[in-house]
Amino acid sequence: MEQQKRYGHFDDQHREYVITDPQTPWPWINYLGNEDFFSLISNTAGGYSFYKDAKFRRITRYRYNNVPMDNGGRYFYIKDGDTVWNPGWKPCKTPLDFYECRHGMSYTRITGRKNGVEASVLFFVPLKKWCEVQKLTLKNESSETKTLKLFSFEEWCLWNAATDMENFQRNFSTGEVEIEGSTIYHKTEYRERRNHYAFYHVNAPIQGFDTDRETFVGLYNSFADPQAVIEGKPRNSHAHGWSPIASHYIEVTLAPGESKDFVFLLGYIENEQDEKFEAPQVINKKKAHALIAELDTTEKVDKAFAELCQLWDALLNIYKVKTGNDKLDRMVNIWNQYQCMVTFNFSRSASFFESGVGRGMGFRDSNQDLVGFVHQIPPRARQRIIDIASTQFPDGGCYHQYQPLTKRGNNDIGGGFNDDPCWLIFGTVAYIKETGDFSILDEMVPFDNQPGSEVTLFEHLKVSMDHVIKNLGPHLLPLIGRADWNDCLNLNCFSWDPNESFQTTENVSEGTKAESLMIAGLFVVTGKDYVALCKKIGKNDEAERMQKAVDAMIAAVKKDGWDGEWYLRAYDFYGNKIGSNECEEAKIFIESQGWCTMAEIGAEDGMVAKSLDSCKKYLECEHGMVLNNPAFTKYIYEYGEISSYPEGYKENAGIFCHNNPWVIIGECLAGRGNDAWSHYAKILPSYVEEKYQTLHKVEPYVNCQMVAGKDAFKPGEGKNSWLTGTAAWMWYTVSEFILGIKPDYDGIRIDPCLPETATDYTVNRKFREAEYEITIHPNGAQKGVKQIVLDGKPVDGTVIPYSVGKHTVEVTM
Ligand code: BGC
Ligand code: NOJ
């Protein structure tokens, strides 16, 4: 293997990833903001900000797929004599004497040094505030006095990120700004229906500014050499239409050893309809002034930053493991949990691969995301469940996506993905087990957000289960609808038109025989959960009714869902097998192996073990398990998008990391700890980080959606980092099934599944009003708890009963 170059390293003590070379193989980004106001920031300060919704409230502009990559962001230009440089290297790309980017928990610190000057910028979004803070510290480390010219830079987006990129006949005439002291206000469209504006402020007097992009940059220049900066002269331009920007100009003199802080604030304000203006055409700035006043000194900013760090201390204190294996501990204790927060907040909307305009919150995605997040901030998970359920239809079907701003179902995509309803049970059960809050089941929740249609959340769960039962096909297996978890297995689509999207094409469902084994397994897993929940709340008849449906599904899978060495994947429109040894290509798929082994269907007949062995034999490769094997080599009209991808990418035999944990959990349930661990470590970012920084390309501190599979041109190359269900599934897998600490209605179930090399480890788990220190002694066993001692007394079984207070637990395997 070629020697892999390294671009950075983990700093566990500070919970940071430290990037030491700005020329990473792809922009390595971070997320700022925990609620409402969000930013994406790359290791060279590229990216953008938005309020709640990356499509409808885009605050700053970003151009995806740009040349060069990742051009545009919050830039500080420092002109020191004839040298112009940026602390994050870009966009000037002036060689720096020192560069470092530290991505931490909801903050990023970028430091550059050039010719005896250090510029360090701390970027973060303070808790509960609608702004991004950029605290710039300039330090003269030379022995002579330095006089520097500092220019800030932000480019405004005209709010709707979609029309901002296309409707130029209008856009070039609507832009409006106001300038007041050191604050530049962006108020495009405020004169009409918008009641929000943005501002860019600095807590120091300025000696000039610019708000018109072409005037600042020059029509024939670029971000790398803006004319105003090169000449060291701001133009004091006032934008009218075209492309409004915000740039402050500050002259700074620093004695040797002297340093100065500047607090820049990018803020977002909403006003009441009747308080929009303070004078004709003049925006009401009262709230902006108030927000600025809260953060106008270094001390106030440092305090806000300390609060943010305390929040993360608390969040990461809920589940903490100490195994002695740094690579495992840092993922469990820091980065996996962090990524779960990000996926919970963003679903699949805004990353460097998701443009923020295409997709809102996914129904299935959000339910899964909340399983990775629920232990951190349960009330937000609760609200999310209600929001999601409110987009459901009375028959249990659901909108596939909804918009975060309006919380309404998205009509462009519609519904008909027949796995969707089951995920509501998955999410709700996880919430109740974590919190013990059964009252959520009594919440009145509407259908399709229609007032008057409210029923209890429990009723929503019931219609979810019923939706599967009422949509069975000829083998009594679930009809797939538009698609199941695999959005690209479009069995009722039949498209020969290159101008239509597989995702939105009208599906032919009349007369279909297309059934899904993935939904079958999912139904059994969530069905068992539903039955247990019904029993728990005394709905015994309902429990019995659903148990019968689950048993029938198990029987159907055993009868018509087994191919001999693995579970089938589906039946197509005509009733032909998919994912069978009889097929020419794609003989085996991962999804049904994952879900049917998690459901333990046919375990007693050896089906589970055979399926897991087949995953190892046919799907596993150096970088993880591929989705299907062999890859499709041609487009198959009756399969849809899945066969549109070249071999080894995405849903066509890519390592679609999201589904690897399903098989890993299957392994854990089967007690095969060595296999579970080896699959897990292959896609664990810290292991990949150590070996493949260049090949993998994307951020080494988080999981990505897809890693090119064994049939790809470059196996091991990662794509679509950050926003993926992999985060929640990795968390669920390691926290509950490998390390074996599983919240349950009445306590914590302890049932680890480990490689036989595992040594003693301790998990500190806060759970409701209790705190457990759990030490596990594996003694070389892969599975099987022999004895649990709680506060010195042996416990029967594997559940430690919940009780308020601090407890110590000793577990012998
Ligand atoms: C992708 C899927 C994605 C779907 C919906 C497809 O093109 O391959 O991974 O879920 O689009 O946006
Ligand atoms: C990405 C989507 O967000 C998710 O919902 C889907 O299950 C996978 N792609 C697989 O197609």
mmCIF file of N, CA and C in Angstrom, residues 76-136:
data_model
loop_
_atom_site.group_PDB
_atom_site.id
_atom_site.type_symbol
_atom_site.label_atom_id
_atom_site.label_comp_id
_atom_site.label_asym_id
_atom_site.label_seq_id
_atom_site.Cartn_x
_atom_site.Cartn_y
_atom_site.Cartn_z
ATOM 1 N N PHE A 76 -11.002 36.652 6.479
ATOM 2 C CA PHE A 76 -10.280 37.821 6.967
ATOM 3 C C PHE A 76 -9.025 37.983 6.120
ATOM 4 N N TYR A 77 -8.892 39.155 5.538
ATOM 5 C CA TYR A 77 -7.704 39.464 4.750
ATOM 6 C C TYR A 77 -6.811 40.363 5.601
ATOM 7 N N ILE A 78 -5.552 39.986 5.710
ATOM 8 C CA ILE A 78 -4.613 40.801 6.470
ATOM 9 C C ILE A 78 -3.562 41.314 5.498
ATOM 10 N N LYS A 79 -3.495 42.628 5.403
ATOM 11 C CA LYS A 79 -2.480 43.210 4.513
ATOM 12 C C LYS A 79 -1.378 43.789 5.377
ATOM 13 N N ASP A 80 -0.212 43.167 5.251
ATOM 14 C CA ASP A 80 0.949 43.550 6.054
ATOM 15 C C ASP A 80 2.022 43.953 5.045
ATOM 16 N N GLY A 81 2.172 45.253 4.841
ATOM 17 C CA GLY A 81 3.049 45.708 3.757
ATOM 18 C C GLY A 81 2.454 45.273 2.439
ATOM 19 N N ASP A 82 3.231 44.585 1.634
ATOM 20 C CA ASP A 82 2.716 44.132 0.341
ATOM 21 C C ASP A 82 2.152 42.718 0.392
ATOM 22 N N THR A 83 2.250 42.130 1.565
ATOM 23 C CA THR A 83 1.773 40.744 1.676
ATOM 24 C C THR A 83 0.326 40.714 2.161
ATOM 25 N N VAL A 84 -0.509 39.980 1.427
ATOM 26 C CA VAL A 84 -1.893 39.790 1.870
ATOM 27 C C VAL A 84 -2.078 38.309 2.174
ATOM 28 N N TRP A 85 -2.603 38.015 3.338
ATOM 29 C CA TRP A 85 -2.787 36.607 3.707
ATOM 30 C C TRP A 85 -4.048 36.412 4.515
ATOM 31 N N ASN A 86 -4.456 35.146 4.635
ATOM 32 C CA ASN A 86 -5.629 34.793 5.445
ATOM 33 C C ASN A 86 -5.197 33.779 6.497
ATOM 34 N N PRO A 87 -5.762 33.884 7.697
ATOM 35 C CA PRO A 87 -5.397 32.918 8.744
ATOM 36 C C PRO A 87 -5.688 31.473 8.326
ATOM 37 N N GLY A 88 -6.708 31.249 7.508
ATOM 38 C CA GLY A 88 -7.040 29.883 7.084
ATOM 39 C C GLY A 88 -6.432 29.528 5.733
ATOM 40 N N TRP A 89 -5.417 30.269 5.319
ATOM 41 C CA TRP A 89 -4.698 30.042 4.060
ATOM 42 C C TRP A 89 -5.511 30.492 2.849
ATOM 43 N N LYS A 90 -6.747 30.038 2.754
ATOM 44 C CA LYS A 90 -7.578 30.460 1.641
ATOM 45 C C LYS A 90 -8.265 31.774 1.967
ATOM 46 N N PRO A 91 -8.721 32.558 0.996
ATOM 47 C CA PRO A 91 -8.592 32.277 -0.443
ATOM 48 C C PRO A 91 -7.279 32.758 -1.083
ATOM 49 N N CYS A 92 -6.477 33.577 -0.366
ATOM 50 C CA CYS A 92 -5.254 34.099 -1.009
ATOM 51 C C CYS A 92 -4.227 33.008 -1.280
ATOM 52 N N LYS A 93 -4.229 32.005 -0.430
ATOM 53 C CA LYS A 93 -3.259 30.903 -0.531
ATOM 54 C C LYS A 93 -1.814 31.371 -0.386
ATOM 55 N N THR A 94 -1.621 32.476 0.279
ATOM 56 C CA THR A 94 -0.259 32.915 0.579
ATOM 57 C C THR A 94 0.347 31.877 1.525
ATOM 58 N N PRO A 95 1.522 31.366 1.207
ATOM 59 C CA PRO A 95 2.117 30.346 2.092
ATOM 60 C C PRO A 95 2.252 30.894 3.516
ATOM 61 N N LEU A 96 1.825 30.115 4.482
ATOM 62 C CA LEU A 96 1.859 30.578 5.870
ATOM 63 C C LEU A 96 3.081 30.016 6.588
ATOM 64 N N ASP A 97 3.499 30.703 7.643
ATOM 65 C CA ASP A 97 4.583 30.170 8.472
ATOM 66 C C ASP A 97 4.046 29.102 9.417
ATOM 67 N N PHE A 98 2.752 29.198 9.704
ATOM 68 C CA PHE A 98 2.111 28.208 10.575
ATOM 69 C C PHE A 98 0.627 28.194 10.230
ATOM 70 N N TYR A 99 0.051 27.005 10.211
ATOM 71 C CA TYR A 99 -1.397 26.882 9.989
ATOM 72 C C TYR A 99 -1.933 25.784 10.883
ATOM 73 N N GLU A 100 -3.094 26.029 11.449
ATOM 74 C CA GLU A 100 -3.742 24.988 12.245
ATOM 75 C C GLU A 100 -5.240 25.259 12.280
ATOM 76 N N CYS A 101 -6.006 24.207 12.091
ATOM 77 C CA CYS A 101 -7.452 24.327 12.259
ATOM 78 C C CYS A 101 -7.871 23.286 13.280
ATOM 79 N N ARG A 102 -8.506 23.734 14.330
ATOM 80 C CA ARG A 102 -8.992 22.811 15.357
ATOM 81 C C ARG A 102 -10.505 22.773 15.296
ATOM 82 N N HIS A 103 -11.039 21.654 14.842
ATOM 83 C CA HIS A 103 -12.487 21.469 14.867
ATOM 84 C C HIS A 103 -12.853 20.838 16.210
ATOM 85 N N GLY A 104 -13.673 21.544 16.964
ATOM 86 C CA GLY A 104 -14.094 21.017 18.263
ATOM 87 C C GLY A 104 -15.596 20.832 18.309
ATOM 88 N N MET A 105 -16.124 20.710 19.505
ATOM 89 C CA MET A 105 -17.541 20.467 19.692
ATOM 90 C C MET A 105 -18.324 21.761 19.470
ATOM 91 N N SER A 106 -18.850 21.932 18.284
ATOM 92 C CA SER A 106 -19.630 23.122 17.889
ATOM 93 C C SER A 106 -18.778 24.386 17.824
ATOM 94 N N TYR A 107 -17.499 24.248 17.684
ATOM 95 C CA TYR A 107 -16.669 25.423 17.426
ATOM 96 C C TYR A 107 -15.485 25.040 16.557
ATOM 97 N N THR A 108 -14.895 26.036 15.951
ATOM 98 C CA THR A 108 -13.701 25.822 15.137
ATOM 99 C C THR A 108 -12.754 26.972 15.398
ATOM 100 N N ARG A 109 -11.483 26.632 15.556
ATOM 101 C CA ARG A 109 -10.485 27.684 15.761
ATOM 102 C C ARG A 109 -9.421 27.542 14.667
ATOM 103 N N ILE A 110 -9.272 28.605 13.913
ATOM 104 C CA ILE A 110 -8.296 28.571 12.822
ATOM 105 C C ILE A 110 -7.200 29.583 13.125
ATOM 106 N N THR A 111 -5.970 29.123 13.062
ATOM 107 C CA THR A 111 -4.842 29.988 13.392
ATOM 108 C C THR A 111 -3.832 29.993 12.255
ATOM 109 N N GLY A 112 -3.412 31.191 11.878
ATOM 110 C CA GLY A 112 -2.360 31.315 10.878
ATOM 111 C C GLY A 112 -1.291 32.274 11.369
ATOM 112 N N ARG A 113 -0.063 32.063 10.901
ATOM 113 C CA ARG A 113 1.014 32.996 11.241
ATOM 114 C C ARG A 113 1.775 33.367 9.987
ATOM 115 N N LYS A 114 2.060 34.654 9.899
ATOM 116 C CA LYS A 114 2.827 35.095 8.737
ATOM 117 C C LYS A 114 3.670 36.305 9.134
ATOM 118 N N ASN A 115 4.924 36.263 8.830
ATOM 119 C CA ASN A 115 5.832 37.398 9.050
ATOM 120 C C ASN A 115 5.698 38.010 10.449
ATOM 121 N N GLY A 116 5.658 37.175 11.437
ATOM 122 C CA GLY A 116 5.647 37.677 12.808
ATOM 123 C C GLY A 116 4.277 38.094 13.324
ATOM 124 N N VAL A 117 3.244 37.848 12.541
ATOM 125 C CA VAL A 117 1.893 38.157 13.031
ATOM 126 C C VAL A 117 1.109 36.859 13.146
ATOM 127 N N GLU A 118 0.426 36.711 14.271
ATOM 128 C CA GLU A 118 -0.465 35.561 14.407
ATOM 129 C C GLU A 118 -1.911 36.038 14.390
ATOM 130 N N ALA A 119 -2.723 35.356 13.577
ATOM 131 C CA ALA A 119 -4.165 35.649 13.555
ATOM 132 C C ALA A 119 -4.888 34.364 13.901
ATOM 133 N N SER A 120 -5.673 34.430 14.961
ATOM 134 C CA SER A 120 -6.391 33.245 15.391
ATOM 135 C C SER A 120 -7.868 33.595 15.472
ATOM 136 N N VAL A 121 -8.698 32.792 14.821
ATOM 137 C CA VAL A 121 -10.134 33.097 14.829
ATOM 138 C C VAL A 121 -10.897 31.946 15.459
ATOM 139 N N LEU A 122 -11.686 32.297 16.445
ATOM 140 C CA LEU A 122 -12.558 31.310 17.077
ATOM 141 C C LEU A 122 -13.974 31.518 16.532
ATOM 142 N N PHE A 123 -14.533 30.495 15.932
ATOM 143 C CA PHE A 123 -15.880 30.577 15.355
ATOM 144 C C PHE A 123 -16.831 29.732 16.209
ATOM 145 N N PHE A 124 -17.928 30.296 16.631
ATOM 146 C CA PHE A 124 -18.955 29.481 17.290
ATOM 147 C C PHE A 124 -20.287 30.224 17.308
ATOM 148 N N VAL A 125 -21.331 29.479 17.579
ATOM 149 C CA VAL A 125 -22.663 30.066 17.730
ATOM 150 C C VAL A 125 -23.024 29.955 19.200
ATOM 151 N N PRO A 126 -23.179 31.088 19.892
ATOM 152 C CA PRO A 126 -23.498 31.014 21.323
ATOM 153 C C PRO A 126 -24.854 30.346 21.549
ATOM 154 N N LEU A 127 -24.999 29.700 22.685
ATOM 155 C CA LEU A 127 -26.250 29.009 22.996
ATOM 156 C C LEU A 127 -27.417 29.985 22.967
ATOM 157 N N LYS A 128 -28.498 29.562 22.365
ATOM 158 C CA LYS A 128 -29.760 30.322 22.361
ATOM 159 C C LYS A 128 -29.638 31.690 21.696
ATOM 160 N N LYS A 129 -28.586 31.910 20.941
ATOM 161 C CA LYS A 129 -28.475 33.200 20.255
ATOM 162 C C LYS A 129 -28.427 32.967 18.749
ATOM 163 N N TRP A 130 -28.995 33.915 18.021
ATOM 164 C CA TRP A 130 -29.071 33.762 16.577
ATOM 165 C C TRP A 130 -27.909 34.480 15.907
ATOM 166 N N CYS A 131 -26.728 34.014 16.143
ATOM 167 C CA CYS A 131 -25.585 34.665 15.502
ATOM 168 C C CYS A 131 -24.370 33.752 15.522
ATOM 169 N N GLU A 132 -23.468 34.037 14.620
ATOM 170 C CA GLU A 132 -22.158 33.372 14.637
ATOM 171 C C GLU A 132 -21.145 34.390 15.134
ATOM 172 N N VAL A 133 -20.390 33.992 16.147
ATOM 173 C CA VAL A 133 -19.319 34.835 16.664
ATOM 174 C C VAL A 133 -18.028 34.459 15.952
ATOM 175 N N GLN A 134 -17.277 35.458 15.578
ATOM 176 C CA GLN A 134 -15.933 35.213 15.037
ATOM 177 C C GLN A 134 -14.995 36.097 15.845
ATOM 178 N N LYS A 135 -14.342 35.470 16.786
ATOM 179 C CA LYS A 135 -13.430 36.263 17.612
ATOM 180 C C LYS A 135 -12.032 36.169 17.020
ATOM 181 N N LEU A 136 -11.582 37.288 16.505
ATOM 182 C CA LEU A 136 -10.272 37.323 15.849
ATOM 183 C C LEU A 136 -9.251 37.931 16.805
#
